[in-house]
């Protein structure tokens, strides 16, 4: 009887249904793979080396970056990972153990992990499901168990596992990812597993099932707003948004759609993010990326030079009110309520009964903010908190608002305090 009533409730209420589906997936995952769903129960936060250093990644500058993350307040705000991307590898030793490049990492990776752990931070590393990585370095195919053991012995907390130089079919991808996930699990160390095959094989359908906690949904982000019609490649913020926003039903605690690195504060820096038309964005556009990635529960990996950030970049990356939306315990990726050529509106239910709403103006000119809560299915009265202005707005003030070109306005609708 109770079960029947419960199932009826779940059936009638969309959010209950969503929570129920996510719970079932987690249970299946745990049953099949013994994978702890407490791993990555919230979207990961940190700093990733690829956009800034590319292959020139090295221990000295990573330590500087970590120190700057602490001093700037980023670690306190939740950015606790340093993710070493491609280029750290120095091949294998006589026993086939993977080693770090001795010039870039003279003290070795374990020393760096120890340095970070002492500061309450974590370390991510990178490999690939083939013989060579995307940048042509030693990778893990056929050495999965050995490499997983090495990573665990070094104290690694996260592995980004790329898919360059590997066969295109989905079955091989699933098998190779599962093999590494199992090898990681066998080490007994909690190592979050990030699947990076760029969305080509629709990993949202299978990545959690083979042991991943997050999966990239698109090709690499470039430091630009959107791909221009004449450009052959190079995805911008808007292009990634269009794909990632539609995948909301697949996300939840321990299973995230990874929309790739934040380009906030890169300002057209040369290097990977500058390829493919990455000419840089305006601060308004960077602020939009941060808002949208937060709404979509994407991991928040900064990739700019933390050592030399201007005040605007800092105020974007350190907006605690926006970070709270990304890190909300319910872990529901925002639902796209409207998406036309003018604007996109997202709604994200939060664990305490509040909602987050984001409105993006896609046009090249300002438009009035026409936000009708009843069209979002919200009937109650809410206190309206502007998460970028850091103030509470009356309904009249809200109606007078304009949204600048490419700006995202973000609000928290606080249920408990009706106007
Ligand atoms: C791929 C990934 C990037 C980065 C590079 C490193 O392109 O998608 O995020 O890791 O490889 O070579």
Short mmCIF file of C-alpha atoms and ligand atoms in Angstrom, two decimals:
data_model
loop_
_atom_site.label_atom_id
_atom_site.label_comp_id
_atom_site.label_asym_id
_atom_site.label_seq_id
_atom_site.Cartn_x
_atom_site.Cartn_y
_atom_site.Cartn_z
CA UNK A 1 0.00 0.00 0.00
CA UNK A 2 2.69 2.45 1.09
CA UNK A 3 4.75 1.51 -1.91
CA UNK A 4 1.79 2.15 -4.24
CA UNK A 5 1.18 5.60 -2.73
CA UNK A 6 4.90 6.38 -2.96
CA UNK A 7 5.08 5.33 -6.61
CA UNK A 8 2.00 7.43 -7.40
CA UNK A 9 3.62 10.45 -5.79
CA UNK A 10 6.81 9.91 -7.75
CA UNK A 11 4.82 9.56 -10.94
CA UNK A 12 2.93 12.81 -10.44
CA UNK A 13 5.80 15.03 -9.33
CA UNK A 14 8.52 15.73 -11.94
CA UNK A 15 11.20 16.54 -9.41
CA UNK A 16 10.41 13.51 -7.27
CA UNK A 17 10.61 11.49 -10.48
CA UNK A 18 14.00 12.94 -11.32
CA UNK A 19 15.36 12.32 -7.82
CA UNK A 20 13.95 8.77 -7.98
CA UNK A 21 15.62 8.05 -11.35
CA UNK A 22 18.96 9.39 -10.10
CA UNK A 23 18.68 7.30 -6.93
CA UNK A 24 17.94 4.17 -8.97
CA UNK A 25 20.92 4.85 -11.24
CA UNK A 26 23.17 5.30 -8.21
CA UNK A 27 21.97 2.03 -6.72
CA UNK A 28 22.47 0.15 -9.98
CA UNK A 29 25.90 1.68 -10.26
CA UNK A 30 26.81 0.63 -6.75
CA UNK A 31 25.44 -2.87 -7.27
CA UNK A 32 27.22 -3.41 -10.58
CA UNK A 33 30.49 -1.65 -9.95
CA UNK A 34 30.67 -1.24 -6.19
CA UNK A 35 31.37 2.39 -7.07
CA UNK A 36 30.86 4.76 -4.20
CA UNK A 37 28.41 7.47 -5.17
CA UNK A 38 29.93 9.62 -2.45
CA UNK A 39 32.75 10.20 -4.94
CA UNK A 40 32.09 13.52 -6.68
CA UNK A 41 28.77 13.94 -4.88
CA UNK A 42 29.09 17.61 -5.91
CA UNK A 43 30.60 18.98 -9.15
CA UNK A 44 34.39 19.13 -8.80
CA UNK A 45 36.08 22.51 -8.48
CA UNK A 46 39.66 23.45 -9.12
CA UNK A 47 42.20 24.61 -11.66
CA UNK A 48 43.23 22.69 -14.79
CA UNK A 49 46.61 23.18 -16.43
CA UNK A 50 45.91 22.66 -20.13
CA UNK A 51 44.67 26.06 -21.32
CA UNK A 52 47.40 27.97 -19.57
CA UNK A 53 50.53 25.79 -19.72
CA UNK A 54 49.64 23.22 -22.37
CA UNK A 55 52.63 20.82 -22.48
CA UNK A 56 54.86 23.18 -20.51
CA UNK A 57 53.26 22.13 -17.23
CA UNK A 58 55.82 21.85 -14.38
CA UNK A 59 55.93 21.39 -10.62
CA UNK A 60 57.27 24.83 -9.75
CA UNK A 61 54.50 26.72 -11.49
CA UNK A 62 51.82 24.30 -10.30
CA UNK A 63 52.92 25.00 -6.74
CA UNK A 64 52.76 28.71 -7.45
CA UNK A 65 49.27 28.26 -8.85
CA UNK A 66 48.18 26.30 -5.74
CA UNK A 67 49.62 28.98 -3.47
CA UNK A 68 47.80 31.67 -5.44
CA UNK A 69 44.59 29.64 -5.16
CA UNK A 70 44.94 29.65 -1.40
CA UNK A 71 45.90 33.32 -1.17
CA UNK A 72 43.13 34.52 -3.46
CA UNK A 73 40.48 32.71 -1.40
CA UNK A 74 39.73 30.20 -4.15
CA UNK A 75 40.46 27.15 -2.03
CA UNK A 76 38.21 28.45 0.70
CA UNK A 77 35.52 29.01 -1.93
CA UNK A 78 35.73 25.33 -2.89
CA UNK A 79 38.37 25.12 -5.68
CA UNK A 80 40.40 22.40 -4.01
CA UNK A 81 41.82 20.49 -6.99
CA UNK A 82 44.88 21.09 -9.13
CA UNK A 83 44.36 19.03 -12.28
CA UNK A 84 47.58 18.24 -14.16
CA UNK A 85 46.63 17.78 -17.80
CA UNK A 86 48.68 16.33 -20.66
CA UNK A 87 52.46 16.78 -20.88
CA UNK A 88 53.61 15.63 -17.43
CA UNK A 89 54.73 12.17 -18.55
CA UNK A 90 58.35 11.07 -18.89
CA UNK A 91 57.72 7.57 -20.30
CA UNK A 92 58.21 4.30 -18.39
CA UNK A 93 61.09 2.95 -16.30
CA UNK A 94 62.75 -0.45 -16.73
CA UNK A 95 59.83 -2.07 -14.88
CA UNK A 96 57.33 -0.28 -17.09
CA UNK A 97 56.19 2.01 -14.31
CA UNK A 98 54.96 5.33 -15.61
CA UNK A 99 57.30 8.17 -14.61
CA UNK A 100 56.97 11.94 -14.67
CA UNK A 101 59.20 14.08 -16.88
CA UNK A 102 62.24 14.57 -14.60
CA UNK A 103 62.91 18.08 -15.87
CA UNK A 104 59.33 19.32 -15.43
CA UNK A 105 58.78 17.40 -12.15
CA UNK A 106 62.21 16.98 -10.51
CA UNK A 107 60.64 16.12 -7.13
CA UNK A 108 58.14 13.69 -8.66
CA UNK A 109 54.35 13.66 -8.61
CA UNK A 110 54.07 12.19 -5.10
CA UNK A 111 55.91 15.17 -3.63
CA UNK A 112 53.46 17.50 -5.38
CA UNK A 113 50.49 15.48 -4.09
CA UNK A 114 51.93 15.64 -0.57
CA UNK A 115 52.42 19.40 -0.92
CA UNK A 116 48.77 19.83 -1.92
CA UNK A 117 47.33 17.40 0.61
CA UNK A 118 49.11 19.24 3.41
CA UNK A 119 47.23 22.32 2.31
CA UNK A 120 43.89 20.52 2.20
CA UNK A 121 43.98 20.37 -1.59
CA UNK A 122 43.79 17.46 -4.03
CA UNK A 123 45.64 16.39 -7.17
CA UNK A 124 44.25 15.25 -10.50
CA UNK A 125 46.29 13.68 -13.28
CA UNK A 126 45.80 12.82 -16.93
CA UNK A 127 46.18 9.78 -19.15
CA UNK A 128 44.58 8.28 -22.24
CA UNK A 129 42.94 5.01 -23.26
CA UNK A 130 45.52 4.32 -25.99
CA UNK A 131 49.29 3.99 -26.29
CA UNK A 132 49.78 7.73 -26.69
CA UNK A 133 47.89 10.76 -25.36
CA UNK A 134 46.47 13.57 -27.48
CA UNK A 135 49.76 15.47 -27.26
CA UNK A 136 51.74 12.30 -28.01
CA UNK A 137 52.92 11.29 -24.52
CA UNK A 138 52.97 7.82 -22.91
CA UNK A 139 49.45 6.60 -22.10
CA UNK A 140 47.84 3.70 -20.27
CA UNK A 141 46.47 1.13 -22.74
CA UNK A 142 47.45 -2.36 -21.54
CA UNK A 143 49.02 -0.86 -18.42
CA UNK A 144 45.76 0.03 -16.69
CA UNK A 145 46.36 -1.85 -13.42
CA UNK A 146 50.00 -0.86 -13.21
CA UNK A 147 49.28 2.81 -13.90
CA UNK A 148 46.31 2.89 -11.53
CA UNK A 149 48.58 1.48 -8.80
CA UNK A 150 51.20 4.13 -9.58
CA UNK A 151 48.59 6.91 -9.43
CA UNK A 152 47.24 5.57 -6.13
CA UNK A 153 50.75 5.29 -4.68
CA UNK A 154 51.42 8.90 -5.65
CA UNK A 155 48.25 10.00 -3.84
CA UNK A 156 46.28 11.01 -6.92
CA UNK A 157 42.62 11.95 -6.31
CA UNK A 158 41.28 12.24 -9.86
CA UNK A 159 42.09 10.83 -13.28
CA UNK A 160 41.10 12.55 -16.53
CA UNK A 161 41.14 9.76 -19.10
CA UNK A 162 41.28 10.97 -22.68
CA UNK A 163 40.49 9.07 -25.88
CA UNK A 164 42.94 10.23 -28.56
CA UNK A 165 44.57 7.55 -30.74
CA UNK A 166 41.85 5.02 -29.84
CA UNK A 167 39.31 3.26 -32.10
CA UNK A 168 36.15 5.21 -32.86
CA UNK A 169 33.53 2.60 -31.98
CA UNK A 170 31.55 2.84 -28.75
CA UNK A 171 32.12 -0.75 -27.62
CA UNK A 172 35.88 -0.36 -27.50
CA UNK A 173 35.51 2.96 -25.69
CA UNK A 174 33.22 1.43 -23.07
CA UNK A 175 35.58 -1.52 -22.54
CA UNK A 176 38.67 0.65 -22.25
CA UNK A 177 37.02 3.05 -19.82
CA UNK A 178 35.61 0.22 -17.76
CA UNK A 179 39.02 -1.44 -17.59
CA UNK A 180 40.60 1.69 -16.14
CA UNK A 181 37.66 2.32 -13.78
CA UNK A 182 38.05 -1.19 -12.40
CA UNK A 183 41.81 -0.81 -12.08
CA UNK A 184 41.32 2.42 -10.12
CA UNK A 185 38.78 0.78 -7.87
CA UNK A 186 41.10 -2.16 -7.22
CA UNK A 187 43.73 0.18 -5.78
CA UNK A 188 41.41 0.88 -2.83
CA UNK A 189 42.06 4.62 -3.14
CA UNK A 190 39.17 6.94 -3.90
CA UNK A 191 40.11 8.28 -7.31
CA UNK A 192 37.42 10.18 -9.20
CA UNK A 193 37.28 9.05 -12.83
CA UNK A 194 36.66 11.67 -15.51
CA UNK A 195 35.81 10.34 -18.97
CA UNK A 196 36.98 12.53 -21.84
CA UNK A 197 35.87 11.29 -25.24
CA UNK A 198 34.33 14.65 -26.16
CA UNK A 199 30.72 13.48 -26.32
CA UNK A 200 31.37 11.61 -29.58
CA UNK A 201 29.88 8.34 -28.35
CA UNK A 202 27.14 9.90 -26.19
CA UNK A 203 28.88 9.02 -22.91
CA UNK A 204 25.92 10.35 -20.89
CA UNK A 205 24.21 7.05 -21.79
CA UNK A 206 26.96 4.76 -20.53
CA UNK A 207 29.80 6.53 -18.72
CA UNK A 208 28.34 6.19 -15.22
CA UNK A 209 27.62 2.53 -15.97
CA UNK A 210 31.29 1.80 -16.70
CA UNK A 211 32.49 3.59 -13.58
CA UNK A 212 32.87 7.28 -14.49
CA UNK A 213 31.75 10.10 -12.21
CA UNK A 214 31.81 12.73 -14.96
CA UNK A 215 32.13 12.87 -18.71
CA UNK A 216 32.96 15.58 -21.18
CA UNK A 217 30.00 16.27 -23.44
CA UNK A 218 31.74 18.18 -26.24
CA UNK A 219 35.02 18.88 -27.99
CA UNK A 220 37.42 21.32 -26.33
CA UNK A 221 36.25 24.77 -25.40
CA UNK A 222 38.06 27.74 -26.97
CA UNK A 223 38.32 31.20 -25.49
CA UNK A 224 35.47 32.68 -27.50
CA UNK A 225 31.76 33.35 -27.26
CA UNK A 226 30.58 31.34 -30.26
CA UNK A 227 31.81 29.69 -33.42
CA UNK A 228 31.45 32.02 -36.39
CA UNK A 229 29.71 30.68 -39.53
CA UNK A 230 32.95 30.77 -41.57
CA UNK A 231 34.97 28.93 -38.89
CA UNK A 232 35.42 25.21 -39.51
CA UNK A 233 36.04 24.34 -35.86
CA UNK A 234 36.54 25.74 -32.40
CA UNK A 235 33.63 25.66 -29.95
CA UNK A 236 32.80 28.71 -27.89
CA UNK A 237 30.78 29.12 -24.72
CA UNK A 238 27.45 29.30 -26.54
CA UNK A 239 28.15 26.22 -28.70
CA UNK A 240 28.95 24.08 -25.68
CA UNK A 241 25.93 25.44 -23.84
CA UNK A 242 23.61 24.34 -26.66
CA UNK A 243 24.76 20.71 -26.32
CA UNK A 244 25.28 20.46 -22.60
CA UNK A 245 22.02 22.17 -21.58
CA UNK A 246 19.94 19.43 -23.17
CA UNK A 247 21.59 16.66 -21.16
CA UNK A 248 20.16 17.66 -17.79
CA UNK A 249 18.34 14.39 -17.15
CA UNK A 250 21.63 12.46 -17.12
CA UNK A 251 23.29 14.47 -14.36
CA UNK A 252 23.10 14.00 -10.62
CA UNK A 253 25.35 13.46 -7.61
CA UNK A 254 28.33 11.33 -8.68
CA UNK A 255 27.42 11.63 -12.39
CA UNK A 256 28.05 14.97 -14.04
CA UNK A 257 28.00 16.41 -17.53
CA UNK A 258 31.40 18.06 -17.89
CA UNK A 259 31.13 21.15 -20.13
CA UNK A 260 34.95 21.58 -20.11
CA UNK A 261 37.15 24.24 -18.54
CA UNK A 262 36.14 27.75 -17.62
CA UNK A 263 37.81 30.22 -19.97
CA UNK A 264 37.13 33.05 -17.49
CA UNK A 265 40.08 35.46 -17.35
CA UNK A 266 42.04 34.05 -20.30
CA UNK A 267 41.47 37.18 -22.43
CA UNK A 268 42.61 35.63 -25.69
CA UNK A 269 45.80 34.09 -24.35
CA UNK A 270 47.69 32.09 -26.97
CA UNK A 271 47.87 28.29 -26.60
CA UNK A 272 45.17 25.62 -26.74
CA UNK A 273 42.29 27.92 -25.80
CA UNK A 274 43.43 30.44 -28.42
CA UNK A 275 43.30 27.91 -31.30
CA UNK A 276 40.20 27.59 -33.46
CA UNK A 277 39.33 31.28 -33.30
CA UNK A 278 39.81 31.68 -29.55
CA UNK A 279 40.23 35.43 -29.59
CA UNK A 280 39.00 35.99 -26.03
CA UNK A 281 35.72 37.10 -24.52
CA UNK A 282 34.40 40.15 -22.69
CA UNK A 283 34.02 40.08 -18.92
CA UNK A 284 30.25 39.94 -19.39
CA UNK A 285 30.71 36.79 -21.47
CA UNK A 286 33.05 35.26 -18.89
CA UNK A 287 30.47 36.03 -16.22
CA UNK A 288 27.86 34.32 -18.38
CA UNK A 289 29.98 31.20 -18.73
CA UNK A 290 30.41 31.02 -14.99
CA UNK A 291 26.67 31.45 -14.37
CA UNK A 292 25.66 28.90 -16.98
CA UNK A 293 28.23 26.28 -15.95
CA UNK A 294 27.07 26.74 -12.35
CA UNK A 295 23.43 26.25 -13.36
CA UNK A 296 24.32 23.12 -15.36
CA UNK A 297 26.20 21.53 -12.44
CA UNK A 298 29.26 21.36 -14.63
CA UNK A 299 32.57 20.97 -12.81
CA UNK A 300 34.14 24.39 -12.29
CA UNK A 301 37.73 24.17 -13.47
CA UNK A 302 39.36 27.56 -13.82
CA UNK A 303 42.16 27.61 -16.39
CA UNK A 304 43.48 31.19 -16.25
CA UNK A 305 46.66 32.40 -14.55
CA UNK A 306 45.53 32.53 -10.92
CA UNK A 307 48.80 34.23 -9.98
CA UNK A 308 47.89 37.35 -11.94
CA UNK A 309 44.13 37.79 -11.89
CA UNK A 310 42.46 41.17 -12.23
CA UNK A 311 39.67 42.14 -9.84
CA UNK A 312 36.89 41.34 -12.31
CA UNK A 313 38.15 37.81 -12.91
CA UNK A 314 38.45 37.33 -9.16
CA UNK A 315 34.94 38.59 -8.54
CA UNK A 316 33.58 36.15 -11.13
CA UNK A 317 35.44 33.06 -9.93
CA UNK A 318 34.82 33.91 -6.29
CA UNK A 319 31.10 34.66 -6.47
CA UNK A 320 30.06 32.47 -3.57
CA UNK A 321 26.35 32.94 -4.22
CA UNK A 322 26.77 31.50 -7.71
CA UNK A 323 29.12 28.75 -6.50
CA UNK A 324 26.44 27.70 -3.99
CA UNK A 325 24.05 27.09 -6.87
CA UNK A 326 26.58 24.84 -8.59
CA UNK A 327 27.36 22.97 -5.37
CA UNK A 328 23.77 22.56 -4.17
CA UNK A 329 23.33 19.16 -2.52
CA UNK A 330 20.36 18.15 -4.67
CA UNK A 331 22.63 18.13 -7.72
CA UNK A 332 19.89 18.82 -10.26
CA UNK A 333 21.21 20.22 -13.52
CA UNK A 334 19.14 23.25 -14.52
CA UNK A 335 16.19 22.64 -16.79
CA UNK A 336 16.11 24.74 -19.95
CA UNK A 337 12.63 26.27 -19.84
CA UNK A 338 13.05 28.44 -22.91
CA UNK A 339 15.60 28.54 -25.70
CA UNK A 340 15.10 30.65 -28.80
CA UNK A 341 17.33 32.88 -30.89
CA UNK A 342 16.95 35.71 -28.36
CA UNK A 343 17.33 34.16 -24.97
CA UNK A 344 17.70 31.08 -22.85
CA UNK A 345 16.03 30.64 -19.47
CA UNK A 346 17.10 28.01 -16.97
CA UNK A 347 15.43 26.84 -13.77
CA UNK A 348 17.26 24.85 -11.10
CA UNK A 349 15.47 23.47 -8.02
CA UNK A 350 17.61 23.71 -4.89
CA UNK A 351 17.79 21.47 -1.85
CA UNK A 352 16.12 23.91 0.58
CA UNK A 353 13.11 24.51 -1.68
CA UNK A 354 14.52 27.66 -3.31
CA UNK A 355 15.06 27.92 -7.06
CA UNK A 356 17.84 29.41 -9.14
CA UNK A 357 16.86 31.13 -12.38
CA UNK A 358 19.26 32.25 -15.10
CA UNK A 359 18.41 34.30 -18.17
CA UNK A 360 20.92 34.66 -21.00
CA UNK A 361 20.59 37.34 -23.67
CA UNK A 362 22.03 35.88 -26.89
CA UNK A 363 21.57 39.03 -28.95
CA UNK A 364 24.19 41.63 -29.80
CA UNK A 365 22.13 44.34 -28.07
CA UNK A 366 20.53 44.86 -24.66
CA UNK A 367 16.97 43.67 -24.09
CA UNK A 368 14.49 44.13 -21.23
CA UNK A 369 14.35 41.27 -18.77
CA UNK A 370 10.89 39.81 -19.16
CA UNK A 371 10.74 37.19 -16.51
CA UNK A 372 7.36 35.67 -15.81
CA UNK A 373 7.64 33.24 -12.91
CA UNK A 374 4.25 31.68 -13.59
CA UNK A 375 5.56 30.65 -17.05
CA UNK A 376 8.30 28.78 -15.23
CA UNK A 377 5.64 26.89 -13.29
CA UNK A 378 6.34 28.85 -10.09
CA UNK A 379 3.19 30.02 -8.39
CA UNK A 380 4.43 31.07 -4.95
CA UNK A 381 5.76 34.44 -3.92
CA UNK A 382 9.50 34.62 -3.70
CA UNK A 383 12.10 36.93 -2.39
CA UNK A 384 14.27 37.68 -5.44
CA UNK A 385 18.00 37.73 -4.83
CA UNK A 386 20.21 39.01 -7.67
CA UNK A 387 23.31 36.81 -7.48
CA UNK A 388 25.56 39.20 -9.38
CA UNK A 389 24.38 42.45 -7.82
CA UNK A 390 24.27 40.75 -4.41
CA UNK A 391 21.02 42.38 -3.46
CA UNK A 392 17.34 41.64 -3.06
CA UNK A 393 15.04 43.05 -5.72
CA UNK A 394 11.36 43.91 -5.55
CA UNK A 395 9.17 42.67 -8.40
CA UNK A 396 9.03 46.24 -9.71
CA UNK A 397 12.82 46.51 -9.70
CA UNK A 398 13.03 43.19 -11.48
CA UNK A 399 10.69 44.41 -14.23
CA UNK A 400 12.89 47.44 -14.90
CA UNK A 401 16.01 45.37 -15.49
CA UNK A 402 17.81 45.20 -18.82
CA UNK A 403 20.09 42.35 -19.85
CA UNK A 404 23.20 43.41 -21.73
CA UNK A 405 24.32 41.63 -24.86
CA UNK A 406 25.58 38.10 -23.94
CA UNK A 407 24.91 38.74 -20.28
CA UNK A 408 23.39 36.13 -17.98
CA UNK A 409 21.28 37.41 -15.12
CA UNK A 410 21.08 35.01 -12.25
CA UNK A 411 18.61 34.99 -9.38
CA UNK A 412 17.90 32.92 -6.34
CA UNK A 413 14.19 32.73 -5.57
CA UNK A 414 13.89 32.36 -1.85
CA UNK A 415 10.72 30.55 -0.98
CA UNK A 416 10.57 30.97 2.75
CA UNK A 417 10.20 34.77 2.74
CA UNK A 418 7.18 35.80 0.64
CA UNK A 419 7.01 39.50 -0.25
C1 LIG B 1 42.21 16.68 -25.50
C2 LIG B 1 41.31 17.05 -24.34
C3 LIG B 1 41.79 18.36 -23.74
C4 LIG B 1 43.22 18.23 -23.27
C5 LIG B 1 44.11 17.77 -24.42
C6 LIG B 1 45.51 17.43 -23.95
O1 LIG B 1 42.10 17.58 -26.53
O2 LIG B 1 39.98 17.15 -24.78
O3 LIG B 1 40.94 18.75 -22.67
O4 LIG B 1 43.27 17.31 -22.21
O5 LIG B 1 43.57 16.63 -25.06
O6 LIG B 1 46.31 16.92 -24.97
#
